[in-house]
mmCIF file of C-alpha atoms in Angstrom:
data_model
loop_
_atom_site.group_PDB
_atom_site.id
_atom_site.type_symbol
_atom_site.label_atom_id
_atom_site.label_comp_id
_atom_site.label_asym_id
_atom_site.label_seq_id
_atom_site.Cartn_x
_atom_site.Cartn_y
_atom_site.Cartn_z
ATOM 1 C CA MET A 14 -14.098 -8.030 10.101
ATOM 2 C CA ALA A 15 -10.755 -8.872 7.898
ATOM 3 C CA ARG A 16 -9.704 -12.392 7.481
ATOM 4 C CA ARG A 17 -6.161 -13.426 7.080
ATOM 5 C CA ILE A 18 -4.908 -15.519 4.428
ATOM 6 C CA ASP A 19 -1.132 -16.244 4.337
ATOM 7 C CA VAL A 20 0.531 -16.451 1.138
ATOM 8 C CA THR A 21 4.234 -17.357 -0.018
ATOM 9 C CA GLY A 22 6.365 -14.331 -1.882
ATOM 10 C CA ALA A 23 9.546 -14.228 -3.230
ATOM 11 C CA GLY A 24 12.439 -16.096 -1.574
ATOM 12 C CA GLY A 25 9.661 -17.925 0.450
ATOM 13 C CA VAL A 26 8.957 -14.744 2.431
ATOM 14 C CA ARG A 27 5.586 -15.133 4.550
ATOM 15 C CA LEU A 28 3.092 -12.497 3.541
ATOM 16 C CA ALA A 29 0.034 -11.860 5.412
ATOM 17 C CA ALA A 30 -3.023 -10.785 3.186
ATOM 18 C CA TRP A 31 -6.469 -9.554 4.254
ATOM 19 C CA GLU A 32 -9.714 -10.220 2.797
ATOM 20 C CA PHE A 33 -12.610 -7.650 3.657
ATOM 21 C CA GLY A 34 -16.177 -8.882 2.965
ATOM 22 C CA ASP A 35 -17.402 -12.625 2.798
ATOM 23 C CA PRO A 36 -14.896 -15.102 1.401
ATOM 24 C CA PRO A 37 -15.887 -17.887 -0.792
ATOM 25 C CA LYS A 38 -17.103 -21.033 1.081
ATOM 26 C CA ASN A 39 -14.351 -23.365 2.118
ATOM 27 C CA SER A 40 -11.639 -20.709 1.934
ATOM 28 C CA ARG A 41 -8.669 -20.948 4.259
ATOM 29 C CA THR A 42 -8.801 -18.097 6.365
ATOM 30 C CA HIS A 43 -8.012 -16.762 9.639
ATOM 31 C CA GLU A 44 -11.052 -14.800 11.053
ATOM 32 C CA THR A 45 -9.431 -11.840 12.646
ATOM 33 C CA THR A 46 -8.261 -8.165 12.234
ATOM 34 C CA PRO A 47 -5.339 -6.713 11.104
ATOM 35 C CA ASP A 48 -4.406 -5.400 14.532
ATOM 36 C CA ALA A 49 -5.211 -8.317 16.407
ATOM 37 C CA ALA A 50 -3.298 -10.933 14.329
ATOM 38 C CA ALA A 51 -0.183 -12.383 15.776
ATOM 39 C CA PRO A 52 2.923 -12.934 13.296
ATOM 40 C CA GLY A 53 2.899 -16.912 13.952
ATOM 41 C CA ASP A 54 -0.933 -17.207 13.515
ATOM 42 C CA THR A 55 -2.218 -20.033 11.304
ATOM 43 C CA ALA A 56 -5.506 -20.314 9.749
ATOM 44 C CA ALA A 57 -8.441 -21.457 11.919
ATOM 45 C CA ASP A 58 -8.727 -24.765 10.428
ATOM 46 C CA GLY A 59 -5.214 -25.451 11.163
ATOM 47 C CA THR A 60 -3.786 -24.785 7.665
ATOM 48 C CA ALA A 61 0.055 -23.201 7.997
ATOM 49 C CA PRO A 62 1.551 -19.924 6.391
ATOM 50 C CA GLY A 63 1.848 -20.466 2.743
ATOM 51 C CA ASP A 64 -1.463 -22.432 2.252
ATOM 52 C CA THR A 65 -3.588 -20.344 -0.479
ATOM 53 C CA ALA A 66 -7.228 -19.495 -0.758
ATOM 54 C CA PRO A 67 -9.138 -20.749 -3.903
ATOM 55 C CA SER A 68 -10.390 -18.118 -6.263
ATOM 56 C CA TYR A 69 -14.046 -17.159 -6.653
ATOM 57 C CA GLY A 70 -13.837 -19.021 -10.348
ATOM 58 C CA ALA A 71 -16.251 -18.795 -13.185
ATOM 59 C CA GLY A 72 -19.217 -15.898 -12.485
ATOM 60 C CA GLY A 73 -17.417 -14.705 -9.016
ATOM 61 C CA LEU A 74 -16.513 -11.585 -7.770
ATOM 62 C CA PRO A 75 -13.770 -9.335 -9.754
ATOM 63 C CA GLY A 76 -10.805 -9.225 -7.730
ATOM 64 C CA VAL A 77 -8.994 -5.985 -6.470
ATOM 65 C CA LEU A 78 -5.946 -6.119 -4.566
ATOM 66 C CA LEU A 79 -4.593 -3.281 -2.338
ATOM 67 C CA LEU A 80 -1.255 -2.183 -1.912
ATOM 68 C CA HIS A 81 0.089 0.535 0.679
ATOM 69 C CA GLY A 82 2.902 2.410 0.576
ATOM 70 C CA LEU A 83 6.128 2.561 2.371
ATOM 71 C CA MET A 84 5.404 2.347 6.237
ATOM 72 C CA GLY A 85 2.042 1.490 5.623
ATOM 73 C CA ARG A 86 0.059 -1.728 6.176
ATOM 74 C CA ALA A 87 -3.075 -3.539 4.949
ATOM 75 C CA SER A 88 -5.417 -2.115 7.604
ATOM 76 C CA HIS A 89 -4.858 1.516 6.099
ATOM 77 C CA TRP A 90 -6.817 0.288 3.323
ATOM 78 C CA ALA A 91 -9.831 -1.287 5.406
ATOM 79 C CA PRO A 92 -12.347 1.735 4.846
ATOM 80 C CA THR A 93 -11.959 1.394 0.867
ATOM 81 C CA ALA A 94 -11.811 -2.113 0.944
ATOM 82 C CA ARG A 95 -15.093 -2.406 2.898
ATOM 83 C CA TRP A 96 -17.193 -0.435 0.384
ATOM 84 C CA LEU A 97 -15.258 -2.294 -2.642
ATOM 85 C CA SER A 98 -16.287 -5.871 -1.320
ATOM 86 C CA ALA A 99 -20.163 -5.056 -2.042
ATOM 87 C CA ARG A 100 -18.902 -5.524 -5.886
ATOM 88 C CA HIS A 101 -15.536 -7.244 -5.391
ATOM 89 C CA ARG A 102 -13.402 -9.469 -3.954
ATOM 90 C CA ALA A 103 -11.236 -6.904 -2.085
ATOM 91 C CA VAL A 104 -7.886 -7.905 -0.565
ATOM 92 C CA ALA A 105 -5.038 -5.813 1.103
ATOM 93 C CA LEU A 106 -1.327 -7.195 1.354
ATOM 94 C CA ASP A 107 0.803 -6.401 4.231
ATOM 95 C CA GLN A 108 3.986 -6.015 1.896
ATOM 96 C CA ARG A 109 7.415 -7.695 3.130
ATOM 97 C CA GLY A 110 8.762 -5.636 5.979
ATOM 98 C CA HIS A 111 5.391 -4.443 6.910
ATOM 99 C CA GLY A 112 2.325 -4.967 8.910
ATOM 100 C CA ARG A 113 2.206 -9.064 9.970
ATOM 101 C CA SER A 114 4.426 -10.028 7.027
ATOM 102 C CA ASP A 115 7.834 -11.366 7.477
ATOM 103 C CA LYS A 116 10.696 -9.026 7.834
ATOM 104 C CA PRO A 117 13.459 -10.497 6.402
ATOM 105 C CA PRO A 118 16.678 -9.309 7.925
ATOM 106 C CA ARG A 119 19.057 -9.352 5.014
ATOM 107 C CA ALA A 120 19.235 -5.994 3.048
ATOM 108 C CA ALA A 121 19.088 -7.943 0.030
ATOM 109 C CA ALA A 122 15.742 -8.903 0.421
ATOM 110 C CA TYR A 123 14.218 -5.380 -0.113
ATOM 111 C CA THR A 124 14.487 -5.208 -3.991
ATOM 112 C CA ARG A 125 12.133 -3.949 -6.516
ATOM 113 C CA GLU A 126 12.361 -7.150 -8.090
ATOM 114 C CA ALA A 127 11.334 -9.054 -4.636
ATOM 115 C CA TYR A 128 8.398 -6.420 -3.971
ATOM 116 C CA VAL A 129 7.147 -7.017 -7.639
ATOM 117 C CA GLU A 130 7.340 -11.011 -7.326
ATOM 118 C CA ASP A 131 5.466 -10.930 -4.063
ATOM 119 C CA VAL A 132 2.469 -9.164 -5.595
ATOM 120 C CA GLU A 133 2.883 -11.442 -8.715
ATOM 121 C CA SER A 134 2.813 -14.801 -6.396
ATOM 122 C CA ALA A 135 -0.025 -13.361 -3.864
ATOM 123 C CA LEU A 136 -2.359 -12.464 -7.147
ATOM 124 C CA GLU A 137 -1.809 -16.228 -8.385
ATOM 125 C CA GLN A 138 -2.073 -17.868 -4.992
ATOM 126 C CA LEU A 139 -4.867 -15.979 -4.141
ATOM 127 C CA GLY A 140 -6.837 -16.611 -7.759
ATOM 128 C CA LEU A 141 -7.559 -12.842 -8.027
ATOM 129 C CA GLY A 142 -6.065 -12.277 -11.205
ATOM 130 C CA PRO A 143 -6.781 -10.645 -13.618
ATOM 131 C CA ALA A 144 -7.218 -7.977 -10.797
ATOM 132 C CA VAL A 145 -7.559 -4.326 -10.372
ATOM 133 C CA LEU A 146 -4.348 -3.037 -8.491
ATOM 134 C CA ILE A 147 -4.697 -0.244 -6.225
ATOM 135 C CA GLY A 148 -1.892 1.125 -4.820
ATOM 136 C CA HIS A 149 -0.462 4.102 -2.741
ATOM 137 C CA ALA A 150 2.994 5.704 -3.215
ATOM 138 C CA MET A 151 5.501 2.611 -3.063
ATOM 139 C CA GLY A 152 2.566 0.584 -3.524
ATOM 140 C CA ALA A 153 1.558 2.152 -6.788
ATOM 141 C CA LEU A 154 5.260 1.533 -8.268
ATOM 142 C CA THR A 155 4.851 -1.878 -7.157
ATOM 143 C CA ALA A 156 1.376 -2.383 -9.290
ATOM 144 C CA TRP A 157 2.715 -0.561 -12.476
ATOM 145 C CA GLN A 158 6.107 -2.296 -12.515
ATOM 146 C CA LEU A 159 4.002 -5.603 -12.093
ATOM 147 C CA ALA A 160 0.991 -4.580 -14.767
ATOM 148 C CA ALA A 161 4.241 -4.012 -17.368
ATOM 149 C CA LYS A 162 5.564 -7.340 -16.538
ATOM 150 C CA ARG A 163 2.345 -9.471 -16.240
ATOM 151 C CA PRO A 164 -0.404 -7.891 -18.055
ATOM 152 C CA ASP A 165 -2.300 -11.091 -17.986
ATOM 153 C CA LEU A 166 -2.738 -10.496 -13.920
ATOM 154 C CA VAL A 167 -3.585 -7.065 -14.252
ATOM 155 C CA ARG A 168 -7.087 -5.690 -15.819
ATOM 156 C CA GLY A 169 -7.036 -2.276 -14.282
ATOM 157 C CA LEU A 170 -4.776 0.000 -12.138
ATOM 158 C CA ILE A 171 -5.160 2.972 -10.042
ATOM 159 C CA ILE A 172 -1.879 5.050 -9.245
ATOM 160 C CA CYS A 173 -2.233 7.091 -5.869
ATOM 161 C CA ASP A 174 0.068 9.813 -5.297
ATOM 162 C CA MET A 175 3.292 8.419 -6.882
ATOM 163 C CA ARG A 176 5.844 9.869 -8.944
ATOM 164 C CA ALA A 177 7.471 8.430 -11.944
ATOM 165 C CA SER A 178 10.371 11.038 -11.829
ATOM 166 C CA ALA A 179 13.743 10.083 -9.793
ATOM 167 C CA LEU A 180 13.690 11.733 -6.380
ATOM 168 C CA GLY A 181 17.536 11.342 -6.156
ATOM 169 C CA GLY A 182 20.015 10.850 -3.198
ATOM 170 C CA ALA A 183 19.365 13.895 -1.214
ATOM 171 C CA SER A 184 15.776 12.683 -0.564
ATOM 172 C CA GLN A 185 17.147 9.747 1.123
ATOM 173 C CA HIS A 186 19.428 11.762 3.429
ATOM 174 C CA THR A 187 16.230 13.432 4.348
ATOM 175 C CA TRP A 188 14.568 10.395 4.838
ATOM 176 C CA THR A 189 17.219 9.148 7.166
ATOM 177 C CA GLU A 190 17.168 12.419 9.269
ATOM 178 C CA TRP A 191 13.321 12.079 9.704
ATOM 179 C CA PHE A 192 13.686 8.791 11.063
ATOM 180 C CA ARG A 193 16.302 9.956 13.715
ATOM 181 C CA ALA A 194 14.249 12.655 14.751
ATOM 182 C CA TRP A 195 11.134 10.154 15.810
ATOM 183 C CA PRO A 196 10.698 10.761 19.731
ATOM 184 C CA VAL A 197 10.719 6.896 20.002
ATOM 185 C CA PRO A 198 9.707 5.039 22.073
ATOM 186 C CA PHE A 199 6.306 7.015 22.586
ATOM 187 C CA ALA A 200 4.832 6.634 26.036
ATOM 188 C CA THR A 201 1.258 6.715 24.551
ATOM 189 C CA LEU A 202 -1.048 6.523 21.164
ATOM 190 C CA ALA A 203 -1.971 9.885 21.894
ATOM 191 C CA ASP A 204 1.500 10.825 21.745
ATOM 192 C CA VAL A 205 1.918 9.268 18.626
ATOM 193 C CA ARG A 206 -0.949 11.123 17.353
ATOM 194 C CA LYS A 207 0.086 14.031 18.553
ATOM 195 C CA TRP A 208 3.541 13.878 16.885
ATOM 196 C CA PHE A 209 2.851 12.889 13.704
ATOM 197 C CA GLY A 210 -0.294 15.246 13.495
ATOM 198 C CA GLU A 211 1.236 18.098 15.076
ATOM 199 C CA ASP A 212 4.686 18.260 16.347
ATOM 200 C CA ASP A 213 6.440 16.675 13.325
ATOM 201 C CA PRO A 214 8.689 18.953 11.334
ATOM 202 C CA TRP A 215 7.252 17.735 8.256
ATOM 203 C CA VAL A 216 3.833 18.820 9.035
ATOM 204 C CA GLU A 217 2.819 22.046 7.813
ATOM 205 C CA ARG A 218 -0.845 22.356 9.523
ATOM 206 C CA PRO A 219 -2.396 20.076 12.122
ATOM 207 C CA ASN A 220 -3.392 16.709 10.406
ATOM 208 C CA PRO A 221 -5.432 14.394 12.649
ATOM 209 C CA ALA A 222 -5.764 11.876 9.697
ATOM 210 C CA ARG A 223 -1.869 11.580 9.658
ATOM 211 C CA GLY A 224 -1.534 11.197 13.486
ATOM 212 C CA GLU A 225 -4.032 8.155 12.909
ATOM 213 C CA PHE A 226 -2.039 6.803 9.994
ATOM 214 C CA TYR A 227 1.045 6.450 11.951
ATOM 215 C CA ALA A 228 -0.674 5.124 14.982
ATOM 216 C CA GLU A 229 -1.700 2.201 13.257
ATOM 217 C CA VAL A 230 1.709 1.166 12.149
ATOM 218 C CA MET A 231 3.018 1.318 16.037
ATOM 219 C CA ALA A 232 2.848 -1.415 18.773
ATOM 220 C CA GLU A 233 3.344 -1.602 22.447
ATOM 221 C CA SER A 234 6.557 -2.802 23.708
ATOM 222 C CA PRO A 235 8.182 -2.980 27.287
ATOM 223 C CA ASP A 236 9.275 0.446 26.651
ATOM 224 C CA GLY A 237 6.446 2.150 24.910
ATOM 225 C CA TRP A 238 5.254 2.390 21.434
ATOM 226 C CA ARG A 239 7.723 1.398 18.553
ATOM 227 C CA PRO A 240 6.918 0.832 14.688
ATOM 228 C CA VAL A 241 5.843 -2.374 13.692
ATOM 229 C CA PHE A 242 8.580 -2.046 10.907
ATOM 230 C CA GLU A 243 12.224 -1.533 10.916
ATOM 231 C CA PRO A 244 13.485 1.892 9.999
ATOM 232 C CA ALA A 245 16.775 0.669 8.259
ATOM 233 C CA GLN A 246 14.840 -1.700 6.040
ATOM 234 C CA MET A 247 12.260 1.044 4.996
ATOM 235 C CA LEU A 248 15.446 3.080 4.078
ATOM 236 C CA ARG A 249 16.655 -0.022 1.984
ATOM 237 C CA SER A 250 13.394 -0.497 0.071
ATOM 238 C CA ARG A 251 13.531 3.217 -0.711
ATOM 239 C CA GLU A 252 17.406 2.962 -1.999
ATOM 240 C CA THR A 253 16.075 0.691 -4.655
ATOM 241 C CA TRP A 254 13.857 3.155 -6.420
ATOM 242 C CA VAL A 255 14.581 6.790 -5.400
ATOM 243 C CA HIS A 256 17.538 7.117 -7.622
ATOM 244 C CA ASP A 257 15.803 5.967 -10.852
ATOM 245 C CA ALA A 258 13.035 7.286 -13.108
ATOM 246 C CA HIS A 259 10.259 5.150 -13.894
ATOM 247 C CA TRP A 260 8.725 6.291 -17.327
ATOM 248 C CA GLU A 261 9.614 3.489 -19.238
ATOM 249 C CA GLU A 262 7.755 0.918 -17.360
ATOM 250 C CA LEU A 263 4.851 3.224 -17.308
ATOM 251 C CA ALA A 264 4.668 3.677 -20.893
ATOM 252 C CA GLN A 265 4.594 -0.344 -21.011
ATOM 253 C CA VAL A 266 1.178 -0.473 -19.007
ATOM 254 C CA ARG A 267 -1.460 -1.471 -21.302
ATOM 255 C CA CYS A 268 -4.500 -1.676 -19.050
ATOM 256 C CA PRO A 269 -6.929 1.132 -18.018
ATOM 257 C CA THR A 270 -5.208 3.219 -15.446
ATOM 258 C CA LEU A 271 -6.059 6.190 -13.237
ATOM 259 C CA VAL A 272 -3.570 8.680 -11.681
ATOM 260 C CA VAL A 273 -4.972 10.177 -8.485
ATOM 261 C CA ARG A 274 -3.365 13.086 -6.728
ATOM 262 C CA GLY A 275 -4.166 14.802 -3.532
ATOM 263 C CA LEU A 276 -3.750 18.666 -4.345
ATOM 264 C CA ASP A 277 -1.629 18.879 -1.514
ATOM 265 C CA GLY A 278 0.508 15.816 -2.027
ATOM 266 C CA GLU A 279 3.722 14.956 -3.244
ATOM 267 C CA LEU A 280 2.833 14.278 -6.861
ATOM 268 C CA GLY A 281 2.435 17.494 -8.495
ATOM 269 C CA ARG A 282 -0.208 18.288 -11.215
ATOM 270 C CA ALA A 283 2.128 18.512 -14.526
ATOM 271 C CA GLU A 284 4.019 15.466 -13.543
ATOM 272 C CA ALA A 285 0.586 13.531 -12.818
ATOM 273 C CA GLN A 286 -0.690 14.902 -16.465
ATOM 274 C CA GLU A 287 2.692 13.695 -18.074
ATOM 275 C CA MET A 288 2.042 10.459 -16.419
ATOM 276 C CA VAL A 289 -1.503 10.254 -18.242
ATOM 277 C CA ARG A 290 0.234 11.256 -21.492
ATOM 278 C CA VAL A 291 2.750 8.442 -21.033
ATOM 279 C CA LEU A 292 0.304 5.840 -20.130
ATOM 280 C CA PRO A 293 -1.136 4.175 -23.175
ATOM 281 C CA ARG A 294 -4.842 4.357 -21.703
ATOM 282 C CA GLY A 295 -4.172 6.760 -18.728
ATOM 283 C CA GLN A 296 -6.796 9.053 -17.106
ATOM 284 C CA TYR A 297 -6.537 11.618 -14.177
ATOM 285 C CA ALA A 298 -8.236 12.598 -11.154
ATOM 286 C CA GLU A 299 -7.308 14.716 -8.213
ATOM 287 C CA VAL A 300 -8.547 14.988 -4.645
ATOM 288 C CA ALA A 301 -9.225 18.615 -3.169
ATOM 289 C CA ASP A 302 -8.122 19.433 0.561
ATOM 290 C CA ALA A 303 -5.780 16.308 0.378
ATOM 291 C CA GLY A 304 -1.946 15.781 0.893
ATOM 292 C CA HIS A 305 -0.147 12.513 0.136
ATOM 293 C CA LEU A 306 -2.174 10.400 2.174
ATOM 294 C CA VAL A 307 -5.216 10.707 -0.512
ATOM 295 C CA HIS A 308 -7.230 7.887 0.686
ATOM 296 C CA TYR A 309 -6.984 8.581 4.431
ATOM 297 C CA ASP A 310 -7.325 12.437 4.382
ATOM 298 C CA GLN A 311 -10.320 12.500 2.293
ATOM 299 C CA PRO A 312 -12.128 8.874 2.146
ATOM 300 C CA GLU A 313 -15.460 10.231 0.832
ATOM 301 C CA ALA A 314 -13.861 12.444 -1.809
ATOM 302 C CA TRP A 315 -11.122 9.523 -2.608
ATOM 303 C CA ARG A 316 -14.140 7.326 -3.425
ATOM 304 C CA ALA A 317 -15.761 9.663 -5.581
ATOM 305 C CA ALA A 318 -12.661 9.990 -7.430
ATOM 306 C CA ILE A 319 -11.925 6.363 -8.198
ATOM 307 C CA GLU A 320 -15.672 4.841 -8.316
ATOM 308 C CA PRO A 321 -16.515 5.689 -11.862
ATOM 309 C CA PHE A 322 -13.378 4.314 -12.962
ATOM 310 C CA LEU A 323 -14.065 0.948 -11.324
ATOM 311 C CA ASP A 324 -17.669 0.989 -12.803
ATOM 312 C CA SER A 325 -15.981 1.530 -16.429
ATOM 313 C CA LEU A 326 -13.805 -1.657 -15.711
ATOM 314 C CA ARG A 327 -16.885 -3.607 -14.862
ATOM 315 C CA GLU A 328 -18.952 -2.115 -17.459
ATOM 316 C CA GLY A 329 -16.102 -2.815 -20.222
#
C-alpha cells in the first residue's frame, strides 16, 4: 500500500508524494495506491493539498526520495521502494506534469529550476533530509543538480542511466516525431503493452517490461486510453536540458554517488566512467540484460547493484 502526501512545489504547484511502508504515527497521509488516487483527493483526516508530514525525528529511519524520469510516475518505483522501506523511509515523488501532480499549462512552468526547487521543497516538507536521492534519467539530473545546490539536504545519490553530455536539438526533433507516431487513443491496455513492447519503431526486440512501463502512465478516457501527461509539456521539460552539458554541476556533487547503467541503455560505458571520474566521490555499477529502464527491466539485478552502496551509506 502506498500512502499519498501532498506537498507544495515551486510556484505553488501541488505535488503528490507516495510513501511506501509504515509511516510515522500521526502522519497526515491518504491511504491509497498511486493508480487509485484522484487528482483532487485530500488526506483521510481532511487535510488539504500542501499539508506536510512530520519527519521521523532523531533515531528514525533514514530518508530516501525516488525521482522518476520524463513521462514516468512514482509508481514505477514501487518495487524498489517496498524493499527499501524495511530499512529506510522511502518516498517516491510524482514530479510536476506527471502522475497525480499538478500539470501547469504554462510552458514557463517546466524549467530545470522549477524541477529542482520542487524536490528541494519536497525534502524539506517531508522532513526527509539529509536523504539519499535515487533518480532515473531526467530524475537523476534533477537529483544531482539539487545535490550540487543543497549539499545539506543530500547525503547520497544514485544516478540511473542519465547522460551528462548535451544531447542536442536533433534529439528533440526525434522525440517530437516519436510522440506523433503514437497511435492514441489506444483501445485497450493490452494494445498499449503491445505497441510499446513490440510495435514501437524504437523497440529493437520485444520488451514486455517496456510495455508495462508505459501501461502505467495511461488513463482511460471516453475514446480509449491516453497518457496522463501532455506530450507538449514533456517536450518543453526536455527542451530545458538537452542542449546543455551538465558536467560542471556533476563536479560540484560532494556526497557519495553511484552511477548505474544498463548495458543496453542510453548511457554508454565510457561516458558513465567519465562521470565517475568527474564526481568527487563517484562509484560505478552496471546491470546486464537491461536497457534504459534499468530498474524495470531487471529489478533483482538492480537491487543487487545498488544495495551495497546503500549499506555503505548506513555504515558510514
